[in-house]
Coordinates of C-alpha atoms in Angstrom, one line a residue:
M1 CA 104.6 2.3 244.0
F2 CA 102.3 5.3 243.2
G3 CA 101.0 5.2 239.7
K4 CA 100.5 8.1 237.3
V5 CA 96.9 8.8 238.3
L6 CA 97.7 9.0 242.0
L7 CA 100.5 11.5 241.3
S8 CA 98.2 13.8 239.3
P9 CA 96.2 15.9 241.8
A10 CA 93.9 18.5 240.3
T11 CA 94.8 22.1 240.7
G12 CA 92.3 24.1 242.7
R13 CA 90.7 21.0 244.3
L14 CA 91.3 19.4 247.7
T15 CA 93.0 16.0 247.3
V16 CA 93.1 13.5 250.1
Y17 CA 95.4 10.5 250.1
L18 CA 94.6 7.7 252.6
L19 CA 97.7 5.6 253.1
G20 CA 97.7 2.5 255.1
P21 CA 98.9 -1.1 254.8
S22 CA 97.5 -3.7 257.2
F23 CA 99.6 -1.9 259.9
G24 CA 99.5 1.9 260.2
E25 CA 97.6 4.8 258.6
S26 CA 98.3 8.3 257.4
Q27 CA 96.4 11.0 255.5
V28 CA 98.1 13.5 253.2
L29 CA 96.0 16.4 252.1
L30 CA 96.9 18.8 249.3
M31 CA 94.8 21.8 249.9
P32 CA 93.3 24.0 247.1
D33 CA 96.1 26.6 247.6
R34 CA 98.8 23.8 247.4
R35 CA 99.5 23.8 251.1
V36 CA 100.2 20.4 252.6
V37 CA 98.6 18.8 255.7
V38 CA 99.8 15.4 256.9
V39 CA 98.1 13.4 259.6
D40 CA 100.2 10.7 261.3
A41 CA 102.6 8.4 259.5
C42 CA 102.8 4.7 258.5
V43 CA 105.6 2.5 257.3
D44 CA 105.0 -0.4 255.0
G45 CA 107.9 -3.0 255.0
G46 CA 110.4 -0.3 255.8
T47 CA 108.9 2.3 253.3
N48 CA 107.7 5.5 254.9
L49 CA 104.6 5.9 252.7
P50 CA 103.8 9.7 253.3
A51 CA 107.5 10.6 252.8
V52 CA 107.7 8.7 249.5
L53 CA 104.4 10.2 248.3
L54 CA 105.6 13.8 249.1
D55 CA 108.9 13.1 247.3
K56 CA 107.1 11.8 244.2
L57 CA 104.8 14.8 244.2
G58 CA 107.9 17.1 244.4
L59 CA 106.8 18.6 247.8
K60 CA 109.6 19.8 250.1
Q61 CA 107.7 21.0 253.1
I62 CA 104.7 20.2 255.3
D63 CA 102.5 23.2 256.3
L64 CA 100.6 21.4 259.1
L65 CA 101.7 18.0 260.6
V66 CA 99.1 16.5 263.0
I67 CA 100.1 13.7 265.4
T68 CA 96.8 12.3 266.6
H69 CA 98.1 10.0 269.4
P70 CA 101.1 7.9 270.4
D71 CA 100.2 4.4 269.2
L72 CA 102.9 2.8 267.1
D73 CA 100.7 2.4 264.0
H74 CA 100.3 6.2 263.9
I75 CA 103.8 7.4 265.0
R76 CA 106.3 5.1 263.2
G77 CA 107.8 7.2 260.5
L78 CA 107.0 10.6 262.1
E79 CA 110.6 11.3 263.1
E80 CA 111.6 11.3 259.4
L81 CA 108.7 13.5 258.5
V82 CA 109.6 16.1 261.1
R83 CA 113.3 16.1 260.4
R84 CA 113.1 16.0 256.5
F85 CA 110.0 18.1 255.8
K86 CA 110.4 20.6 258.6
P87 CA 106.7 21.4 259.1
L88 CA 105.8 25.0 259.5
R89 CA 103.3 24.0 262.2
V90 CA 102.9 20.8 264.3
W91 CA 99.8 19.8 266.2
R92 CA 100.3 17.0 268.6
Y93 CA 98.0 15.2 271.0
P94 CA 97.8 16.9 274.4
T95 CA 100.8 16.2 276.6
G96 CA 100.5 14.3 279.9
I97 CA 99.6 10.8 278.7
L98 CA 101.3 8.1 280.6
R99 CA 103.7 6.8 277.9
D100 CA 105.0 10.4 277.4
L101 CA 105.9 10.4 281.1
F102 CA 107.6 7.0 280.8
V103 CA 109.7 8.2 277.9
R104 CA 111.0 11.1 279.9
V105 CA 111.8 9.2 283.1
A106 CA 113.2 6.0 281.6
T107 CA 115.3 5.1 278.6
A108 CA 112.5 2.7 277.6
V109 CA 110.5 -0.1 279.2
P110 CA 112.4 -3.2 278.1
G111 CA 111.2 -4.6 274.8
D112 CA 108.5 -1.9 274.3
A113 CA 108.9 -0.8 270.7
R114 CA 106.2 1.8 271.1
L115 CA 108.2 3.7 273.7
Q116 CA 111.4 3.4 271.6
D117 CA 109.7 4.8 268.6
L118 CA 107.9 7.5 270.6
R119 CA 111.2 8.6 272.2
A120 CA 112.6 9.3 268.7
V121 CA 109.5 11.2 267.8
L122 CA 109.5 13.3 271.0
D123 CA 113.2 14.1 270.5
A124 CA 112.5 15.2 267.0
L125 CA 109.6 17.4 268.2
E126 CA 111.8 18.9 270.9
D127 CA 114.5 19.8 268.4
H128 CA 111.8 21.2 266.0
L129 CA 110.3 23.3 268.8
E130 CA 113.6 24.8 269.6
A131 CA 114.2 25.6 265.9
T132 CA 110.7 27.0 265.1
G133 CA 108.7 27.5 268.3
N134 CA 105.7 26.0 266.6
V135 CA 104.8 22.7 268.2
S136 CA 101.6 22.8 270.2
P137 CA 98.9 20.5 271.6
A138 CA 95.7 20.3 269.7
F139 CA 92.2 19.4 271.0
Y140 CA 88.6 20.4 270.7
G141 CA 88.5 24.1 269.6
S142 CA 91.9 24.2 267.9
R143 CA 91.8 26.0 264.5
W144 CA 94.1 26.6 261.5
S145 CA 93.0 28.9 258.7
P146 CA 95.8 30.4 256.6
P147 CA 95.0 34.0 255.4
G148 CA 93.1 33.9 252.1
S149 CA 92.9 30.1 252.0
G150 CA 89.1 29.8 252.2
Y151 CA 89.4 26.7 254.4
T152 CA 89.7 25.9 258.1
V153 CA 91.0 22.9 259.9
H154 CA 89.1 22.4 263.1
G155 CA 90.1 20.2 266.1
L156 CA 87.1 18.2 267.2
A157 CA 88.7 15.9 269.8
P158 CA 89.9 15.2 272.4
T159 CA 87.2 16.9 274.4
H160 CA 88.2 18.7 277.6
Y161 CA 86.4 16.0 279.6
D162 CA 88.6 13.2 278.1
Q163 CA 91.8 15.2 278.6
E164 CA 90.9 15.5 282.3
R165 CA 90.3 11.7 282.4
V166 CA 93.9 11.2 281.3
R167 CA 95.3 13.7 283.7
K168 CA 93.6 12.0 286.7
V169 CA 95.2 8.7 285.7
V170 CA 98.6 10.2 285.6
D171 CA 98.1 12.2 288.8
G172 CA 97.4 9.0 290.6
L173 CA 100.8 7.5 289.8
I174 CA 103.0 10.1 291.4
R175 CA 102.0 12.4 294.3
R176 CA 103.5 14.6 296.9
D177 CA 102.8 13.9 300.6
R178 CA 104.3 15.9 303.5
G179 CA 107.1 17.2 301.3
R180 CA 108.0 13.7 299.9
W181 CA 107.3 12.3 296.5
I182 CA 105.3 9.0 296.6
V183 CA 105.5 6.7 293.6
S184 CA 102.7 4.2 293.3
P185 CA 103.5 0.4 293.0
A186 CA 101.6 0.4 289.7
F187 CA 104.0 3.0 288.3
V188 CA 107.1 1.0 289.5
S189 CA 105.8 -2.2 287.9
R190 CA 105.2 -0.5 284.6
L191 CA 108.8 1.0 284.7
N192 CA 110.1 -2.5 285.4
G193 CA 108.2 -3.9 282.4
T194 CA 106.2 -6.3 284.6
C195 CA 103.0 -4.6 283.9
S196 CA 101.6 -3.1 280.6
L197 CA 101.1 0.6 280.3
G198 CA 97.4 0.3 279.8
D199 CA 97.1 4.0 279.3
A200 CA 94.6 3.8 276.4
P201 CA 96.1 6.6 274.2
N202 CA 93.0 6.6 272.0
I203 CA 91.3 8.6 274.8
I204 CA 93.3 11.7 273.6
S205 CA 93.3 11.0 269.9
I206 CA 92.9 14.2 267.8
G207 CA 89.9 14.2 265.5
L208 CA 89.7 16.8 262.8
V209 CA 87.2 18.3 260.3
V210 CA 88.3 20.4 257.3
E211 CA 85.8 23.0 256.3
W212 CA 86.1 24.3 252.7
G213 CA 83.1 26.3 251.5
A214 CA 80.2 23.9 251.7
R215 CA 82.5 20.9 251.9
K216 CA 83.3 19.2 255.1
L217 CA 85.9 16.4 255.4
L218 CA 86.1 14.5 258.7
L219 CA 89.3 12.8 259.8
G220 CA 88.4 10.6 262.7
G221 CA 91.8 9.6 264.0
D222 CA 91.3 6.9 266.6
V223 CA 88.5 8.7 268.5
L224 CA 86.2 6.2 270.2
Q225 CA 82.7 6.2 271.6
G226 CA 84.2 7.0 275.0
T227 CA 82.7 6.3 278.4
A228 CA 79.0 6.4 279.3
S229 CA 79.3 10.1 280.0
R230 CA 77.7 12.4 277.4
F231 CA 80.9 14.5 277.5
S232 CA 83.2 11.7 276.4
G233 CA 84.3 10.5 272.9
W234 CA 82.1 11.2 269.9
K235 CA 79.1 12.0 272.2
G236 CA 81.3 14.7 273.9
V237 CA 82.2 16.2 270.5
M238 CA 78.5 16.4 269.6
A239 CA 77.6 17.9 272.9
A240 CA 80.4 20.5 272.7
L241 CA 79.6 21.6 269.2
D242 CA 75.9 21.9 270.0
T243 CA 76.2 24.1 273.1
P244 CA 74.5 27.5 272.6
D245 CA 77.8 29.5 273.0
E246 CA 79.4 27.3 270.3
A247 CA 76.6 26.5 267.9
R248 CA 79.0 24.8 265.5
G249 CA 77.1 21.5 265.0
H250 CA 77.1 22.2 261.3
L251 CA 80.7 21.0 261.2
V252 CA 79.6 17.4 261.6
D253 CA 76.4 17.6 259.5
D254 CA 76.3 16.5 255.9
V255 CA 80.0 15.6 255.7
S256 CA 81.3 14.8 252.2
L257 CA 84.0 12.4 253.2
V258 CA 84.9 10.6 256.4
K259 CA 88.1 8.9 257.3
V260 CA 86.4 6.3 259.5
A261 CA 87.7 6.4 263.1
H262 CA 89.9 3.6 264.6
H263 CA 90.3 1.6 261.5
G264 CA 86.6 0.7 261.3
S265 CA 86.2 -0.8 264.8
R266 CA 82.9 -1.3 266.4
G267 CA 84.0 0.8 269.4
A268 CA 84.4 3.9 267.2
F269 CA 81.1 3.8 265.4
E270 CA 78.8 6.3 267.2
Q271 CA 75.3 6.0 265.6
T272 CA 74.1 9.5 266.6
A273 CA 77.2 11.1 265.0
W274 CA 76.9 9.1 261.8
T275 CA 73.2 9.9 261.4
R276 CA 74.3 13.5 261.3
H277 CA 77.3 13.0 259.1
T278 CA 75.3 11.3 256.3
S279 CA 71.9 12.9 256.3
G280 CA 72.5 14.0 252.7
G281 CA 73.1 10.4 251.6
K282 CA 76.2 11.0 249.6
T283 CA 79.0 10.6 252.1
I284 CA 82.1 8.6 251.2
G285 CA 83.8 6.5 253.8
L286 CA 87.5 5.7 253.8
V287 CA 89.0 2.9 256.0
A288 CA 92.6 1.9 256.7
P289 CA 92.5 -1.4 258.7
F290 CA 94.9 -2.0 261.5
S291 CA 94.5 -5.7 260.8
R292 CA 92.7 -7.0 257.7
K293 CA 91.7 -10.1 259.6
K294 CA 89.5 -8.2 262.1
L295 CA 89.0 -4.6 260.8
P296 CA 86.8 -3.1 259.6
D297 CA 84.5 -5.4 261.5
E298 CA 81.3 -6.8 260.1
D299 CA 79.0 -4.6 262.2
T300 CA 80.8 -1.4 261.2
L301 CA 80.6 -2.5 257.5
I302 CA 76.9 -3.0 257.8
N303 CA 76.5 0.4 259.5
L304 CA 78.6 2.1 256.8
R305 CA 76.4 0.4 254.2
R306 CA 73.4 2.2 255.7
H307 CA 75.1 5.6 255.8
C308 CA 77.6 5.9 252.9
S309 CA 77.2 6.0 249.2
Q310 CA 80.7 4.7 248.6
L311 CA 83.4 3.0 250.6
A312 CA 87.2 2.6 250.0
I313 CA 89.5 0.3 252.0
T314 CA 93.2 0.3 251.9
S315 CA 94.6 -3.1 252.8
E316 CA 96.6 -6.1 251.7
G317 CA 93.3 -7.6 250.3
G318 CA 91.9 -10.7 251.8
A319 CA 89.4 -10.8 254.6
S320 CA 88.6 -7.0 254.8
F321 CA 87.5 -7.0 251.2
S322 CA 85.5 -10.2 251.4
R323 CA 83.7 -9.1 254.6
A324 CA 82.6 -5.9 252.8
S325 CA 81.3 -8.0 249.9
A326 CA 79.5 -10.3 252.3
V327 CA 77.4 -7.5 253.8
G328 CA 76.3 -6.1 250.5
W329 CA 79.1 -3.8 249.3
R330 CA 79.8 -4.2 245.6
K331 CA 83.3 -3.8 244.2
R332 CA 83.6 -0.9 241.7
G333 CA 86.2 -2.8 239.7
A334 CA 88.2 0.3 238.5
A335 CA 91.7 -0.2 237.2
P336 CA 94.2 0.5 240.0
S337 CA 97.1 3.0 239.7
G338 CA 100.3 1.6 241.1
S339 CA 101.0 -1.0 243.7
S340 CA 100.5 1.1 246.8
P341 CA 97.9 0.7 249.7
C342 CA 96.5 4.1 248.8
V343 CA 93.1 5.7 248.1
M344 CA 93.1 9.2 246.5
A345 CA 90.0 11.3 246.8
V346 CA 89.8 14.4 244.6
V347 CA 87.3 16.8 246.1
P348 CA 86.0 19.8 244.0
D349 CA 84.2 22.7 245.7
V350 CA 81.0 21.4 244.1
G351 CA 80.1 18.2 242.3
P352 CA 81.1 14.5 242.7
I353 CA 84.2 13.3 244.4
E354 CA 86.6 11.2 242.3
L355 CA 88.1 8.1 243.9
H356 CA 91.3 6.3 242.6
T357 CA 93.2 3.5 244.2
G358 CA 96.4 1.6 244.2
S359 CA 96.3 -2.2 243.6
R360 CA 96.3 -2.8 247.4
A361 CA 93.1 -0.9 247.9
E362 CA 89.5 -1.4 246.8
C363 CA 86.5 0.9 246.2
F364 CA 82.9 -0.3 246.8
F365 CA 79.4 1.1 246.2

């Protein structure tokens, strides 16, 4: 599945693997000091792609596992990663989202595969917390910088504003009045499976930036534009970073590589953020579509054409590649390595980034 080139990361460089068939996405990062960061999971026809990749690379443990949010295309396969690779540290999306509550109070809403998979993940995290004590929520301001490593992983999202938005939704479902618990009709209908959850977990998706010397790599999770408030979504991230007491706006300026948020959807493309990401004109964009028929959408591909020097898409081929060509992206035509839906970006501390793909991915310029 993974060819020889993809299994040959360069020592002393930062290697990013973007894994994602038409359903699901994950990023595996081999840091310059050989520590391992994994963001989310994805399963392709029963194959846990990050687990197989780690096995092929001979890696036995994850140093930091990040669970951005509880949508099925990001969590399926995480239980195996937690139990097999026993991560030294787990960052999970902030607790309190509605579907977490549902998993705790009900076996599962009938027929809801998302909750069934989520229950397995939460059970694995609970066991891992008891064994290691090192499972914690991550959000804007979270940081991980191992001693002597020379790099820092920063949490950019969710903002505190968006966390409060989620809390208010949950607070409205169950309340205490005159010593009695009152459960709203909406909560009951969702428990009975007669109404969808509608909890929009993307609101609390974790977004990350890896800072390594002058390099910055942005992993956008499923962070969206947010509400009209300037404190929500990508606008909120920018506002928080630019406040005088933070003054960390440099983290999103002149970014070398971006894992495009939310599979390349129009709702995730925030123009003000991208203008800052790509002011140097050399940014590389990576996209893992949720559905090749719809994503990345045409508007996003046009916008990426304006801001990125190169683009790589992992997919089953088909419409996502042809849409990119239709708006002016040209296929690089490099020989693929292996049959996987994978892009590998080898990032040196200075100089150009190398891109390699499996046969189910494509690079454009």
